[in-house]
PDB file of C-alpha atoms in Angstrom:
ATOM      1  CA  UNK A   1       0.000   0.000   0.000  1.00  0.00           C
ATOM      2  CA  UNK A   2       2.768   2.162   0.831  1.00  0.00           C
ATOM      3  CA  UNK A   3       4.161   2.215  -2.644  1.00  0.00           C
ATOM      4  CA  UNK A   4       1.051   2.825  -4.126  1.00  0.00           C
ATOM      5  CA  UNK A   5       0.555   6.004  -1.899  1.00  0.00           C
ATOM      6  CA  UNK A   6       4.469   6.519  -2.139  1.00  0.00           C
ATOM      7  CA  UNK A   7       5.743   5.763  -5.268  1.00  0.00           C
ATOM      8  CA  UNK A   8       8.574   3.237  -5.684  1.00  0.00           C
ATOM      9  CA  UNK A   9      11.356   5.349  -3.547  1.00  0.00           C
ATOM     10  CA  UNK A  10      14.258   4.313  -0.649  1.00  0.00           C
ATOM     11  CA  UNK A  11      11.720   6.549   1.395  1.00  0.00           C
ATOM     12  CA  UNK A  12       8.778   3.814   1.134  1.00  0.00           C
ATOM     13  CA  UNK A  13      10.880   1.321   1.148  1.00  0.00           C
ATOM     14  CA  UNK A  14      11.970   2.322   4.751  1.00  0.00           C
ATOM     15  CA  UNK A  15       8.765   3.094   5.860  1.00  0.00           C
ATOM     16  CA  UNK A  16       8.227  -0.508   4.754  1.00  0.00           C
ATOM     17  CA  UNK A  17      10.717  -1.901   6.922  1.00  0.00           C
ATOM     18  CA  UNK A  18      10.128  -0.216   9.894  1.00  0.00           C
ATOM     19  CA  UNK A  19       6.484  -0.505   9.851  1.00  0.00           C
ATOM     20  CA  UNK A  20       6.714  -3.845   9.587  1.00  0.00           C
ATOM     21  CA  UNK A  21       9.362  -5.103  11.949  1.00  0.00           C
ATOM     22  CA  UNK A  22       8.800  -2.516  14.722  1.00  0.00           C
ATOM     23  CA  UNK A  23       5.628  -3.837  16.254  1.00  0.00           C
ATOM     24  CA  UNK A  24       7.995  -7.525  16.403  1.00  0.00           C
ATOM     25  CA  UNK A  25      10.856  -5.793  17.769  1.00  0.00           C
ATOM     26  CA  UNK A  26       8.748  -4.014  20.172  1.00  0.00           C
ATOM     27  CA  UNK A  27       6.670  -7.114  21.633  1.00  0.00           C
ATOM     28  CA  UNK A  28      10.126  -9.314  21.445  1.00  0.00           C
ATOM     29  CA  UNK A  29      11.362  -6.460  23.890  1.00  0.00           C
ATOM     30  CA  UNK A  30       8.739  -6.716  26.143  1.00  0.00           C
ATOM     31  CA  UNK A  31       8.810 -10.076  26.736  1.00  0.00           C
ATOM     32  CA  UNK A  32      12.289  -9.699  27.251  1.00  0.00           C
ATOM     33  CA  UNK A  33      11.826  -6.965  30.029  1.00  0.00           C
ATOM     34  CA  UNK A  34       9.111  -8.996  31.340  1.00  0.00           C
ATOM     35  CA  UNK A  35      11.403 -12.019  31.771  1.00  0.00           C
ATOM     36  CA  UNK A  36      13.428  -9.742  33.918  1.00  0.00           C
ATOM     37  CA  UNK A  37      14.912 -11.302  37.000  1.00  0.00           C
ATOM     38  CA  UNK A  38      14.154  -8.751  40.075  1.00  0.00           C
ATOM     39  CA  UNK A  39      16.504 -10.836  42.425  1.00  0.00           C
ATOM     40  CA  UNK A  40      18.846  -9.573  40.391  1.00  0.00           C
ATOM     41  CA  UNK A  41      17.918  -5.999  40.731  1.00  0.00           C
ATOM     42  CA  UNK A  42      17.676  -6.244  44.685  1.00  0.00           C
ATOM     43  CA  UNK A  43      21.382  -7.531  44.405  1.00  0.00           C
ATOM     44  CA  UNK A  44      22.592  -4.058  42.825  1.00  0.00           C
ATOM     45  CA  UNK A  45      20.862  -2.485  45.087  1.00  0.00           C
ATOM     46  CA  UNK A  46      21.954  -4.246  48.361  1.00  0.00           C
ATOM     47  CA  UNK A  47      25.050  -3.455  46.837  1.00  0.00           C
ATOM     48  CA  UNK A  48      24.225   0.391  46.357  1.00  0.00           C
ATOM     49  CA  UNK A  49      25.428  -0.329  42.807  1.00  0.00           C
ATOM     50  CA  UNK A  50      24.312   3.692  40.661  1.00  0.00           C
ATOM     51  CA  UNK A  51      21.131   3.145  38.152  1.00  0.00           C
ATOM     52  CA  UNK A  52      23.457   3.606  35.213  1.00  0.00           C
ATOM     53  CA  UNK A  53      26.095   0.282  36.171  1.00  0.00           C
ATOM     54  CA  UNK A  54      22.805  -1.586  37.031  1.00  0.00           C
ATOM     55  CA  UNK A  55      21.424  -1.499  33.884  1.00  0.00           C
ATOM     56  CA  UNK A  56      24.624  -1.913  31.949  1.00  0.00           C
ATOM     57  CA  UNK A  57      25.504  -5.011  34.263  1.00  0.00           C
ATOM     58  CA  UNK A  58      22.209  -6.702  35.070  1.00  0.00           C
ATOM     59  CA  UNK A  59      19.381  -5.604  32.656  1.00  0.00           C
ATOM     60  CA  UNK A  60      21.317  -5.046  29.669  1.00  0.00           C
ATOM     61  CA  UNK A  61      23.062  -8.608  29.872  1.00  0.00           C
ATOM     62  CA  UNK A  62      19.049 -10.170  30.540  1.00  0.00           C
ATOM     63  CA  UNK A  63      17.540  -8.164  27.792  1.00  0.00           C
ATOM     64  CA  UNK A  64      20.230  -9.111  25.151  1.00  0.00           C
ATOM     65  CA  UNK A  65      18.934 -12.293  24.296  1.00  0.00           C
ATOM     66  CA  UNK A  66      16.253 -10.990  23.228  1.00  0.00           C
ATOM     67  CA  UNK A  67      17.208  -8.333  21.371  1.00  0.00           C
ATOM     68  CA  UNK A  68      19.326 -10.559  19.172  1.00  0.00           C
ATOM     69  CA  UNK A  69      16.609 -12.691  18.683  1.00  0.00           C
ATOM     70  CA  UNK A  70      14.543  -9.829  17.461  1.00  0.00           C
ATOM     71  CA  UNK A  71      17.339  -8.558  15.063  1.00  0.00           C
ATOM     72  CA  UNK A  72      17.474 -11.917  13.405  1.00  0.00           C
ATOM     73  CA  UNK A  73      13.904 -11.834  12.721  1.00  0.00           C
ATOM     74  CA  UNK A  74      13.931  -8.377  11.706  1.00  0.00           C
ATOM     75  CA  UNK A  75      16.823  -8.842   9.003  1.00  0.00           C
ATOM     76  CA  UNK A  76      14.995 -11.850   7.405  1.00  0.00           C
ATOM     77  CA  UNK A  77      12.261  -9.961   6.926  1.00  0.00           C
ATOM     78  CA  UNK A  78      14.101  -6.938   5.712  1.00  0.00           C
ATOM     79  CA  UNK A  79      16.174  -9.006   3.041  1.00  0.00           C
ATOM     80  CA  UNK A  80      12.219 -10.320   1.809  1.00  0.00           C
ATOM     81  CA  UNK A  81      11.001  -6.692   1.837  1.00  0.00           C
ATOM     82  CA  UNK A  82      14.014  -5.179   0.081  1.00  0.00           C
ATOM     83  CA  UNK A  83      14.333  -8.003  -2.765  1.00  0.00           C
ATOM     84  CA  UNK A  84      10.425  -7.377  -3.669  1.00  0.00           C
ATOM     85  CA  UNK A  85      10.878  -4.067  -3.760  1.00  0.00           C
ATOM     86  CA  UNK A  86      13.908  -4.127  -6.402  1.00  0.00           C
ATOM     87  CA  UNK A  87      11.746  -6.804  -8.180  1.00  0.00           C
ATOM     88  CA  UNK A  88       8.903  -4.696  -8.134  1.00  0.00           C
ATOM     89  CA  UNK A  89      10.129  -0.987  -9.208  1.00  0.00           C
ATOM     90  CA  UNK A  90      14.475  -0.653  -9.201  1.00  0.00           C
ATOM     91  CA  UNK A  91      16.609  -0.597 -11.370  1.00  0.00           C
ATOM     92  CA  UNK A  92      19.579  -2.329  -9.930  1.00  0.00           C
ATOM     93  CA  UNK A  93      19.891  -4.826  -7.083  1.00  0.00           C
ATOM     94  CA  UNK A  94      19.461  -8.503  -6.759  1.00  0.00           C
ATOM     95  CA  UNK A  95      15.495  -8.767  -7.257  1.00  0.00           C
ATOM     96  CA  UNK A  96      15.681  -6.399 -10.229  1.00  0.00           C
ATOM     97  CA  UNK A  97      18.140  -8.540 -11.772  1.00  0.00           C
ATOM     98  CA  UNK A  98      16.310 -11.904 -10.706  1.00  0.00           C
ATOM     99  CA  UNK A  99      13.266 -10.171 -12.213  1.00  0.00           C
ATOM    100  CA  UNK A 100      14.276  -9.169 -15.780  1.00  0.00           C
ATOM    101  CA  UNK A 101      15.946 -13.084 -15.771  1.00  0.00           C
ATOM    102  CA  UNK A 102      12.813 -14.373 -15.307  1.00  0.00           C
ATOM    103  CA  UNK A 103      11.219 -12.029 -18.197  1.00  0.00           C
ATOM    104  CA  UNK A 104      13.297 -13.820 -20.286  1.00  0.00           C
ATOM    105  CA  UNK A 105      12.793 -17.088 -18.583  1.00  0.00           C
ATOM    106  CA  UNK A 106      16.673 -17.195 -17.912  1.00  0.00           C
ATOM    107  CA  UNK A 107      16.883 -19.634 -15.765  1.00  0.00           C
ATOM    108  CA  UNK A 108      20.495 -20.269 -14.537  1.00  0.00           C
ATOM    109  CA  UNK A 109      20.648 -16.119 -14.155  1.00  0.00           C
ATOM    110  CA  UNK A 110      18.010 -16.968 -11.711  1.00  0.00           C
ATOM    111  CA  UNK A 111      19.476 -19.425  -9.986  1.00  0.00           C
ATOM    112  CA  UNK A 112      23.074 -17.847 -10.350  1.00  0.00           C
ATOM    113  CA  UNK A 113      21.802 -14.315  -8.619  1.00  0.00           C
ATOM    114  CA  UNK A 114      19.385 -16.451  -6.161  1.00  0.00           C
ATOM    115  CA  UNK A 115      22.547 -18.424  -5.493  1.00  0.00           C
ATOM    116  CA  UNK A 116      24.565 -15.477  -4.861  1.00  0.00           C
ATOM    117  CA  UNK A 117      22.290 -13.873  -2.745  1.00  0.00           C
ATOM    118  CA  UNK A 118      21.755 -17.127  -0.473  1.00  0.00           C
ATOM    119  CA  UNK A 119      25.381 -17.200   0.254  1.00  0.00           C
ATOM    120  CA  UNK A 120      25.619 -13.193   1.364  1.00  0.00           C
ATOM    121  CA  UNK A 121      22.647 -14.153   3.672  1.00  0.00           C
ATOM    122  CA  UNK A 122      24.671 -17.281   4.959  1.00  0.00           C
ATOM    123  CA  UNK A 123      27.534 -14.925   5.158  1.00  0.00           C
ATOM    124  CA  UNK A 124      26.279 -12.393   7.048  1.00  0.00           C
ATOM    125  CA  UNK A 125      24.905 -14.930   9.581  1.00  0.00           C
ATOM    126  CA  UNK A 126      27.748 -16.909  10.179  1.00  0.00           C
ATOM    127  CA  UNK A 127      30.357 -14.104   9.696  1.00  0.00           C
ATOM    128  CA  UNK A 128      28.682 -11.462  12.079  1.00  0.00           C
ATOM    129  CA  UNK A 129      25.684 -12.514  13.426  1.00  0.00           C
ATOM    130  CA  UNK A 130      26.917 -15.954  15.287  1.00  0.00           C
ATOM    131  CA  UNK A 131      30.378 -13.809  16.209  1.00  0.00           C
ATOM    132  CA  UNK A 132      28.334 -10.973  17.282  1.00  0.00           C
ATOM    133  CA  UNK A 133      25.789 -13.459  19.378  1.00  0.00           C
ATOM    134  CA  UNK A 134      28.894 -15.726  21.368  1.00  0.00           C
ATOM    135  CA  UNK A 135      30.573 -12.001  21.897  1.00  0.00           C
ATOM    136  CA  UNK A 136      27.578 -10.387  24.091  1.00  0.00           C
ATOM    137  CA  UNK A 137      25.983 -13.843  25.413  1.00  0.00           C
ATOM    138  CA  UNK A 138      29.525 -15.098  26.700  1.00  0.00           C
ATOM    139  CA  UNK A 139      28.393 -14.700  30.070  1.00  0.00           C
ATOM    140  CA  UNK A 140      25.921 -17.069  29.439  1.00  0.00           C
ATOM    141  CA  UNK A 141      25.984 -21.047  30.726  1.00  0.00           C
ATOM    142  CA  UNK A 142      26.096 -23.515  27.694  1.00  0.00           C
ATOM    143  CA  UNK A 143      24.082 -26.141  28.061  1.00  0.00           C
ATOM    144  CA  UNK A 144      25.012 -29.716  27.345  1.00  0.00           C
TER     145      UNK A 144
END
């Protein structure tokens, strides 16, 4: 709807985005403040630890979970939204080039540029997400 109001621009297409993963990220972040542990809380403060180290060394650490969890959702559904909309009105990117091969029912351009853009995806997850996700969780127990 928003192009159709919009136009095909980078300004509807981040309109899209956010519109669409902020209500996730915002109920993922409420569970995750909801999960909160207040023993914790009444430890920092037995300990007359300020507001500010509190919530950088006991809320922060609980809410990160979830706020990883909610920026892996939020970038599969931003590499879906972006590749429709180069599909549907750019003219460059991965879905426009996907698109005009399968005008010309090209098929191994299709699979060559769906290919490519599988493995960035892969990339991305294995090369900064799962990095990124052992850095800040390291405090964390593994379980066996």
């Amino acid at each position: 709807v928003l192009y159709i109001w919009l136009g095909l621009t980078e300004f509807a297409l981040i309109l899209a985005v956010v519109l669409n993963k902020l209500p996730l990220v915002i109920a993922t972040i409420r569970e995750g403040v909801r999960s909160f542990d207040p023993a914790y809380d009444d430890l920092g403060r037995a300990f007359r630890m300020p507001f500010a180290r509190r919530l950088r060394l006991i809320f922060l650490p609980q809410l990160m979970p979830f706020a990883l969890a909610a920026a892996r959702t939020g970038l599969s559904l931003i590499w879906k939204i972006v590749l429709v909309f180069e599909v549907l009105g750019s003219d460059g990117g991965v879905g426009f080039r996907i698109s005009v091969f399968f005008q010309f029912f090209d098929i191994k351009g299709i699979v060559a540029y769906t290919t490519a853009f599988i493995l960035v995806v892969f990339a991305f997850e294995y090369l900064v997400l799962r990095p990124l996700e052992r850095h800040i969780l390291k405090w964390r127990q593994v379980r066996t």
